XYZ file of C-alpha atoms in Angstrom:
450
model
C -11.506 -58.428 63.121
C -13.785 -60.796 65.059
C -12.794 -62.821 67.634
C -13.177 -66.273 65.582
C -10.032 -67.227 64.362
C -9.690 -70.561 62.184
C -7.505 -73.282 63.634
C -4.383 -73.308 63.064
C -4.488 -69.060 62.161
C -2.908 -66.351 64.358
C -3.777 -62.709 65.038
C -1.342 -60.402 64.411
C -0.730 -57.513 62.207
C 1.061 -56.516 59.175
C 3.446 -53.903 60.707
C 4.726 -57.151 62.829
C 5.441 -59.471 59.305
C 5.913 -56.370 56.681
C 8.194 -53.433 56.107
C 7.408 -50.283 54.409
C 7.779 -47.116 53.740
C 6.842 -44.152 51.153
C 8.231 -43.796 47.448
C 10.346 -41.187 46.262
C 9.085 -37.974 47.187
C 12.232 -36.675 44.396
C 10.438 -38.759 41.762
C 8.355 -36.321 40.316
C 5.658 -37.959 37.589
C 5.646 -35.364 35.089
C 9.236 -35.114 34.886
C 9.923 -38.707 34.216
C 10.094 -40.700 30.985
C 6.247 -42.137 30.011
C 7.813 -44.761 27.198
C 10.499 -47.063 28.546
C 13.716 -48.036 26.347
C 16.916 -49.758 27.333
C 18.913 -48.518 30.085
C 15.592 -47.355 31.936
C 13.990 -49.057 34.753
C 10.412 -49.013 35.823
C 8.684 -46.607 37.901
C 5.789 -47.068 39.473
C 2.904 -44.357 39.639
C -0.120 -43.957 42.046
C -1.976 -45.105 38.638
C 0.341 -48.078 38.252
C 3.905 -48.664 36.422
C 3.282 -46.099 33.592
C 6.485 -44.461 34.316
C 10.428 -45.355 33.712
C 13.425 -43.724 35.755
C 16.773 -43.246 34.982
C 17.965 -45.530 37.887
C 15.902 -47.632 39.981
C 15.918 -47.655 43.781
C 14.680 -51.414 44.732
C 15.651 -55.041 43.590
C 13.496 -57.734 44.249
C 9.777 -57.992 44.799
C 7.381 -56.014 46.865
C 3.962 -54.450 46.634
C 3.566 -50.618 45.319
C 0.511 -48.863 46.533
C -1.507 -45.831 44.946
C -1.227 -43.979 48.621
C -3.261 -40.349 46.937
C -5.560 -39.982 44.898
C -8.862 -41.535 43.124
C -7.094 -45.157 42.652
C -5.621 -44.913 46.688
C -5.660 -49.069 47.728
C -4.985 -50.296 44.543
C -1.911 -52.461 44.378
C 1.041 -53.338 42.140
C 3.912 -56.326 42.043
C 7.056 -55.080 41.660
C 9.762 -56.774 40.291
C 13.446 -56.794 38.905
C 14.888 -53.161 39.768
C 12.619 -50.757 40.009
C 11.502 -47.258 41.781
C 8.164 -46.183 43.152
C 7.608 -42.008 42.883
C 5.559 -39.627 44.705
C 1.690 -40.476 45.932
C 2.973 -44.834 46.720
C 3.944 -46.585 49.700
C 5.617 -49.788 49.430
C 5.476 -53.086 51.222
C 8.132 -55.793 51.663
C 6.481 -58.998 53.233
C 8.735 -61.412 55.177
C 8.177 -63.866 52.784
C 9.040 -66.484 55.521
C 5.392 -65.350 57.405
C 3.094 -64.338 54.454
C 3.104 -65.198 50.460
C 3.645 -62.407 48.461
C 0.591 -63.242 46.705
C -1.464 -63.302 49.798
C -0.576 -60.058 50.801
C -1.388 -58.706 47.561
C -4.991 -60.147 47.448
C -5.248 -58.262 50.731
C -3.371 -54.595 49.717
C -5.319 -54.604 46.485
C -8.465 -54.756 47.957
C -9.734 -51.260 48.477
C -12.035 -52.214 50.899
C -9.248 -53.721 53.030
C -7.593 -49.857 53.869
C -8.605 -47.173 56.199
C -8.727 -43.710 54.085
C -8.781 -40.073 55.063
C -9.814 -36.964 52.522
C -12.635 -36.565 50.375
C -11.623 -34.409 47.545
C -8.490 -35.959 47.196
C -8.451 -39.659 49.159
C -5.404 -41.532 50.509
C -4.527 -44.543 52.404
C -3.411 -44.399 55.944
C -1.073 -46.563 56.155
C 0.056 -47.224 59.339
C -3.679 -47.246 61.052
C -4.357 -50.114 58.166
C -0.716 -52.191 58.766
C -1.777 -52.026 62.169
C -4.973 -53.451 62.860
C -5.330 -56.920 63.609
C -4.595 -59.217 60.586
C -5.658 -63.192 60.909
C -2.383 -65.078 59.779
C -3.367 -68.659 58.250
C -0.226 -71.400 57.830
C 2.114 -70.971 54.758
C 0.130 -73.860 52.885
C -2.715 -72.489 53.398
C -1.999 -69.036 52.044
C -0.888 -70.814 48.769
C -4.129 -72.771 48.455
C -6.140 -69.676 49.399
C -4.391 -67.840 46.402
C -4.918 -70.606 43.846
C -8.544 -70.758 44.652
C -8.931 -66.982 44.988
C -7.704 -66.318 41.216
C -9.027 -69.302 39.981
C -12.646 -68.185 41.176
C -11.848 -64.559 40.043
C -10.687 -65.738 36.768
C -14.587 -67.421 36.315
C -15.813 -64.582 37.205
C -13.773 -62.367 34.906
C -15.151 -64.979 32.168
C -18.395 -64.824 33.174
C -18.463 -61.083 33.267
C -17.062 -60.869 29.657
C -20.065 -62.853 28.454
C -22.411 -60.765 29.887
C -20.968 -58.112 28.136
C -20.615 -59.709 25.326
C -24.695 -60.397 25.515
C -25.250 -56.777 26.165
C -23.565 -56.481 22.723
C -25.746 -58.527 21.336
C -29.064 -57.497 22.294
C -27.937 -53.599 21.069
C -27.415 -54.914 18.207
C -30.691 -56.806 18.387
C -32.476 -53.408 18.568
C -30.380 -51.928 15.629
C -31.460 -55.237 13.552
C -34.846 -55.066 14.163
C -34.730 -50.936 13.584
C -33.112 -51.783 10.443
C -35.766 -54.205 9.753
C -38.761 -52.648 10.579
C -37.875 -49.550 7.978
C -36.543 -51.376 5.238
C -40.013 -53.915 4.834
C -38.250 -56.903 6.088
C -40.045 -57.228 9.140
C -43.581 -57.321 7.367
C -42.885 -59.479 4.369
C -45.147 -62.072 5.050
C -47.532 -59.355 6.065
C -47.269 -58.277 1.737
C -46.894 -61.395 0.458
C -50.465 -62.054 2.039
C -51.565 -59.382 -0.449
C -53.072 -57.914 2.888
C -50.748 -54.533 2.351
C -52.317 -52.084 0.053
C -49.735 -49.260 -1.723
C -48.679 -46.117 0.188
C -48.710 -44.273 -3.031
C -51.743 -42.390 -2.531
C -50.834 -41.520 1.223
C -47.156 -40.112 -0.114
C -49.209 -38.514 -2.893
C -51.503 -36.834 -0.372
C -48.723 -35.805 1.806
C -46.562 -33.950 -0.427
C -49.753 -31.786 -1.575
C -50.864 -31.144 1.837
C -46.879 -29.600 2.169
C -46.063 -26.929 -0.234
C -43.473 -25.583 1.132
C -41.480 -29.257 1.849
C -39.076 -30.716 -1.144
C -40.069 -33.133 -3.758
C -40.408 -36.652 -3.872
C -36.554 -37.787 -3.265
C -34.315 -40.153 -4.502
C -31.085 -41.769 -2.862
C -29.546 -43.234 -5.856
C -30.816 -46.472 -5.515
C -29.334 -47.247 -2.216
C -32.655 -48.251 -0.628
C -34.482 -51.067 -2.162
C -38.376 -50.155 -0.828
C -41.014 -52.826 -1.125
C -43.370 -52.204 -4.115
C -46.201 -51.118 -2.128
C -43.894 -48.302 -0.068
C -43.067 -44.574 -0.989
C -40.173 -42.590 -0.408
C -40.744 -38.811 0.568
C -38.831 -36.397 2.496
C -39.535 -36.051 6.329
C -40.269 -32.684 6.160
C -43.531 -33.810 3.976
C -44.579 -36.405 6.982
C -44.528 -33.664 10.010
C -45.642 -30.514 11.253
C -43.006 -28.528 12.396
C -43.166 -26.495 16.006
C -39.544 -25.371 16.169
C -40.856 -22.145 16.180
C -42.939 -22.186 19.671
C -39.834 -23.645 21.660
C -38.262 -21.325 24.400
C -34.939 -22.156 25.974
C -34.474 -21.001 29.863
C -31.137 -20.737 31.500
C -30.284 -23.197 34.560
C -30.801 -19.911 36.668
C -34.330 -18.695 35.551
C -34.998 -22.888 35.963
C -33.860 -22.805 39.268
C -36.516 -20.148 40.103
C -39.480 -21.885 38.252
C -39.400 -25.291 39.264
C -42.543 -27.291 38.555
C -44.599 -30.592 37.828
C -44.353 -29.653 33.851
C -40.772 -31.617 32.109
C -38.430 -29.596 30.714
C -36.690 -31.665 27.786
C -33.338 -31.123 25.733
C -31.474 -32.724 22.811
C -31.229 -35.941 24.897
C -34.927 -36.204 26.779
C -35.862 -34.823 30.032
C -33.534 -31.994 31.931
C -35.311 -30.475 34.207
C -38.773 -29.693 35.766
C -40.697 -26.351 35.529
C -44.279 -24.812 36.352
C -45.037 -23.986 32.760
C -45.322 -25.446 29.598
C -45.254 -24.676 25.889
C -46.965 -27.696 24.447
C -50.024 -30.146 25.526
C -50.495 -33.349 23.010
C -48.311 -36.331 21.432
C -44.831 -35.090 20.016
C -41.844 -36.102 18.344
C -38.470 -34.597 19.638
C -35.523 -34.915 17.484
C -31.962 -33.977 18.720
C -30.577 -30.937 17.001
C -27.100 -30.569 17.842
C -24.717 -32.749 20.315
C -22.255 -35.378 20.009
C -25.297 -38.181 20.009
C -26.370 -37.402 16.804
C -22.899 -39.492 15.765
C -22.232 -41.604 18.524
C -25.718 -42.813 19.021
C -25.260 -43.648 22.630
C -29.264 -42.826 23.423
C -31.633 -42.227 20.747
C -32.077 -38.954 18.628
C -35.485 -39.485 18.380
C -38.040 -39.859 21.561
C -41.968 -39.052 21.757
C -42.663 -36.475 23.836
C -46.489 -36.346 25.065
C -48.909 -34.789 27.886
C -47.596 -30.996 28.447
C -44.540 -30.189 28.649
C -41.460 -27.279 28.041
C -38.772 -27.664 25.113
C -35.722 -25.892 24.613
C -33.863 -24.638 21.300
C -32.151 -28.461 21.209
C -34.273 -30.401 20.109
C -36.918 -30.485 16.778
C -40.242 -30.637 17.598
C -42.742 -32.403 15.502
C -46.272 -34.053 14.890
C -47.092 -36.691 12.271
C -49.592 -35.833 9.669
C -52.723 -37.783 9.090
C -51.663 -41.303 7.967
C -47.998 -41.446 9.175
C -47.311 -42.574 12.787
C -45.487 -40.984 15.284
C -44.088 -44.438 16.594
C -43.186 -45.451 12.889
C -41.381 -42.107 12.633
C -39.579 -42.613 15.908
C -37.869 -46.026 14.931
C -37.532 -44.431 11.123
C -35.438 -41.536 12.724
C -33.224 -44.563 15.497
C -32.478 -46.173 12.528
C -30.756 -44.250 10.358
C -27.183 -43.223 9.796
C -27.109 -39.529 9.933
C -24.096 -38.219 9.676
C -24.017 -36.963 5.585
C -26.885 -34.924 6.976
C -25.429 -33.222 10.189
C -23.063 -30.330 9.818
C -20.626 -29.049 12.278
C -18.045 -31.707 13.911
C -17.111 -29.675 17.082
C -20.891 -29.150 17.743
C -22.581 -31.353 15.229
C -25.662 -30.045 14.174
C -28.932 -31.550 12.547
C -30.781 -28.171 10.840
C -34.551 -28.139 10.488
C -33.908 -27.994 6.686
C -31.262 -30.955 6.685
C -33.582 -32.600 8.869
C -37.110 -32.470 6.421
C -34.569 -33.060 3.181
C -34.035 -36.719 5.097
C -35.571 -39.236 2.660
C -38.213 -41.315 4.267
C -39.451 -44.769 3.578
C -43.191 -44.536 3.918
C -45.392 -48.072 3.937
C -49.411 -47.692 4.293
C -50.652 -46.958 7.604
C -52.004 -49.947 8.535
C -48.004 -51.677 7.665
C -47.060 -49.072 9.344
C -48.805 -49.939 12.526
C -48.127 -53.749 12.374
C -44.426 -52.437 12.270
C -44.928 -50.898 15.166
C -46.692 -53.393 16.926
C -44.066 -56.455 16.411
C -41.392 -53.715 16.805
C -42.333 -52.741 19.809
C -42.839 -56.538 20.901
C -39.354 -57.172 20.324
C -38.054 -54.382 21.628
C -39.942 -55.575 25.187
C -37.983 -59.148 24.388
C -34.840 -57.212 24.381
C -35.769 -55.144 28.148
C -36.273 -58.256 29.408
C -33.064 -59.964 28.470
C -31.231 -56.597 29.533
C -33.110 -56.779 32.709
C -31.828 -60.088 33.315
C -27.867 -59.345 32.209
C -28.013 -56.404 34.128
C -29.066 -58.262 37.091
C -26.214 -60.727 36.362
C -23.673 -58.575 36.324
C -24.315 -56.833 39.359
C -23.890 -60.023 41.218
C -20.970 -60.446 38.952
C -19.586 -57.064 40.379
C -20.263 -58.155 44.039
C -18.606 -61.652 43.372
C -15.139 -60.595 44.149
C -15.730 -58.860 47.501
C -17.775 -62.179 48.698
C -14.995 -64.848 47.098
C -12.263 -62.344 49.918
C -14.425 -62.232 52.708
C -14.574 -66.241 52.319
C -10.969 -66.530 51.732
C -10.071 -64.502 54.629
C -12.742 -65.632 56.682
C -11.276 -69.201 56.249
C -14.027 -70.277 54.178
C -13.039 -70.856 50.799
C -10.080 -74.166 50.973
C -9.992 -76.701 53.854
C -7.684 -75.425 56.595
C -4.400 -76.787 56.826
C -5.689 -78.170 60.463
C -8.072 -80.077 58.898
C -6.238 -81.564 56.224
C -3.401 -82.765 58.327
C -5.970 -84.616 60.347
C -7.242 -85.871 57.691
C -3.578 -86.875 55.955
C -2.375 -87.974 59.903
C 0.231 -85.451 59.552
C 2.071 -82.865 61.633
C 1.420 -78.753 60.359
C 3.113 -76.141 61.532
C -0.074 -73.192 62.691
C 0.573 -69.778 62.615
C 1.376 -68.842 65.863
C 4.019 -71.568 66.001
C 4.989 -70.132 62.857
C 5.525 -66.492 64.420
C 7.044 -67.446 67.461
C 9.913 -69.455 65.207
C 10.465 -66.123 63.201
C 10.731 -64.142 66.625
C 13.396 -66.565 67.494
C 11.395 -67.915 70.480
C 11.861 -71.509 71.637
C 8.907 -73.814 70.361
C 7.901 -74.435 74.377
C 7.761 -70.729 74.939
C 3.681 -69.157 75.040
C 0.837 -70.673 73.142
C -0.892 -73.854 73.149
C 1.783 -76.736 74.244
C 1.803 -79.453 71.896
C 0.172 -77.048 68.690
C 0.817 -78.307 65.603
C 0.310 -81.921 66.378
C -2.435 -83.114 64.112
C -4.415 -85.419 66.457
């Protein structure tokens, strides 16, 4: 603690103003009840009151503290009869000194304790209750609490609309993914008549690929412009599944290099070698992704570069464009075409059976082009939210230091001058609890507002 003090605060510690001590070491988590019922009383965890006890070992109200562990600093109100277990430590303020409330914006701070341990952190206790603690007057604790959770509660607000933006501009991308490869997002590029068909290009496609199936159908659940085909992926790529290599992490280890090494998800290493030197699609093969769609199944890989057995590797054929066939691939549902739920799996031959919307190659191009133009829209805005919310994160540290820096309310020095009132500071405060005379130490006439 510095050696400013606001008027009318005191130094002294919590050890001097708070009693404590450590839960139950005989209060074992696992061997409690986890769903609470009557006749059961509420037990108190180093993750929080997720417990409930046969009996219950404090009345009143006090602070419980995760003392071990990954959540060590985070504090608890207690209330009513209760028990803290193993891995706590609880406080009792004198509630005649500090606010209950106060204390707690102070023990649930994380920053506010001194830890030990690495692997497994904890609090140490009695260093932290023992270091010098700035007291303000009772008022001022109470005004310092209303204005603490009153800021943190517009924060909390404001933090729930960023997220709630973040939400919005994935689902931006999704829209305009959905857009792009349905023919909404060129319409007025058709209606221009400036769109010519994609018939012969799906014609010339499936001829130039034997081997690849027939022109598909989905039962009439896509509704193509006019001017679009349908064909199956397989009949819009060259497939080069067959020249990937997968290394171990060990033989990586050895062999690191300038050249990327990608997987099902993008890049996963480096290496001094590589298998293929152009423009590439790479398609996740197996992983959870392919459902949950947290980062895209589809990515261009280009330059040279190593692939392993987990992910497709493909180039577009003459016509078809590898950034139309990226955002055709992010756009679709694909889960009636992956196998496997464990280890869901996308198979080359699931994989070129995927029906395909297929516009002209110039459409497709302007698809790109505005695509990718709102897509740069939508970095920008996440750019900005993520920015937001960073300062949104450090909000709550800065709103404590001011509070218990004396910054945040008018002290209660200042508003009794201002009133013409008498207030009672902290020291005066302390000495009355220590049952010293109001002469005794300290300045003499202190609490007198001038």
């Amino acid at each position: 603690m510095s050696g400013y003090l606001p008027e009318g605060w005191a130094e002294t510690t919590l050890a001097s103003i708070c009693a404590h001590r450590s839960g139950s070491s005989k209060l074992i988590k696992g061997k409690l009840h986890a769903e609470g019922r009557p006749g059961l009383y509420q037990g108190f965890s180093a993750s929080g009151p997720d417990v409930w006890c046969d009996g219950w070992e404090h009345e009143g109200e006090a602070l419980v503290v995760s003392a071990v562990g990954t959540r060590c600093g985070k504090a608890f109100r207690a209330r009513g009869r209760w028990s803290a277990i193993a891995n706590t430590h609880v406080v009792w303020p004198d509630l005649g000194a500090i606010e209950l409330d106060y204390l707690f914006l102070h023990l649930n701070n994380e920053a506010f304790w001194v830890k030990g341990g690495s692997a497994q952190p904890f609090v140490k206790v009695r260093e932290t209750l023992e270091r010098p603690f700035a007291l303000p007057p009772l008022p001022e604790q109470r005004r310092i609490v209303a204005k603490v959770e009153a800021l943190l509660a517009e924060v909390s607000a404001a933090k729930a609309r960023l997220a709630r933006a973040s939400l919005i501009v994935r689902r931006l991308r999704q829209a305009v993914l959905a857009s792009a490869c349905s023919g909404r997002l060129t319409e007025d590029l058709r209606a221009s008549g400036a769109a010519p068909s994609a018939a012969g290009l799906a014609e010339a496609l499936l001829r130039a690929s034997p081997a690849a199936p027939g022109p598909v159908g989905d039962g009439g659940a896509t509704r193509l412009p006019a001017s679009w085909a349908l064909c199956p992926f397989g009949a819009l790529v060259d497939n080069h599944d067959g020249r990937r290599v997968p290394l171990s992490s060990t033989v990586r280890e050895g062999r690191r290099g300038p050249y990327p090494y990608y997987g099902a998800s993008g890049i996963i290493d480096s290496i001094d070698g590589y298998l293929f030197d152009g423009d590439y699609l790479l398609i996740a093969e197996d992983g959870a992704n392919l459902l949950s769609r947290s980062t895209a199944v589809a990515f261009p890989a280009r330059g040279r570069f190593w692939v392993n057995n987990h992910a497709h590797v493909v180039q577009p054929k003459a016509g078809v464009l590898l950034g139309y066939l990226e955002m055709l691939l992010n756009s679709l549902d694909l889960q009636h075409h992956v196998t496997g739920s464990a280890q869901p799996k996308l198979t080359q031959a699931a994989l070129n059976g995927i029906p395909a919307p297929v516009p002209p190659t110039e459409e497709q191009a302007e698809i790109v082009r505005r695509a990718q133009a709102l897509f740069a829209l939508a970095s920008a805005i996440e750019e900005r939210v993520a920015a937001a919310a960073a300062r949104a994160d450090r909000l709550p540290q800065t709103i404590l230091a001011r509070a218990f820096s004396g910054e945040l309310v008018p002290t209660e020095a200042e508003l009794a001058r201002a009133g013409g009132r008498d207030y009672e500071p902290a020291e005066v405060l302390l000495r009355r609890l220590r049952g010293e005379r109001p002469g005794s130490g300290g300045r003499p006439g202190a609490g007198r507002a001038p």
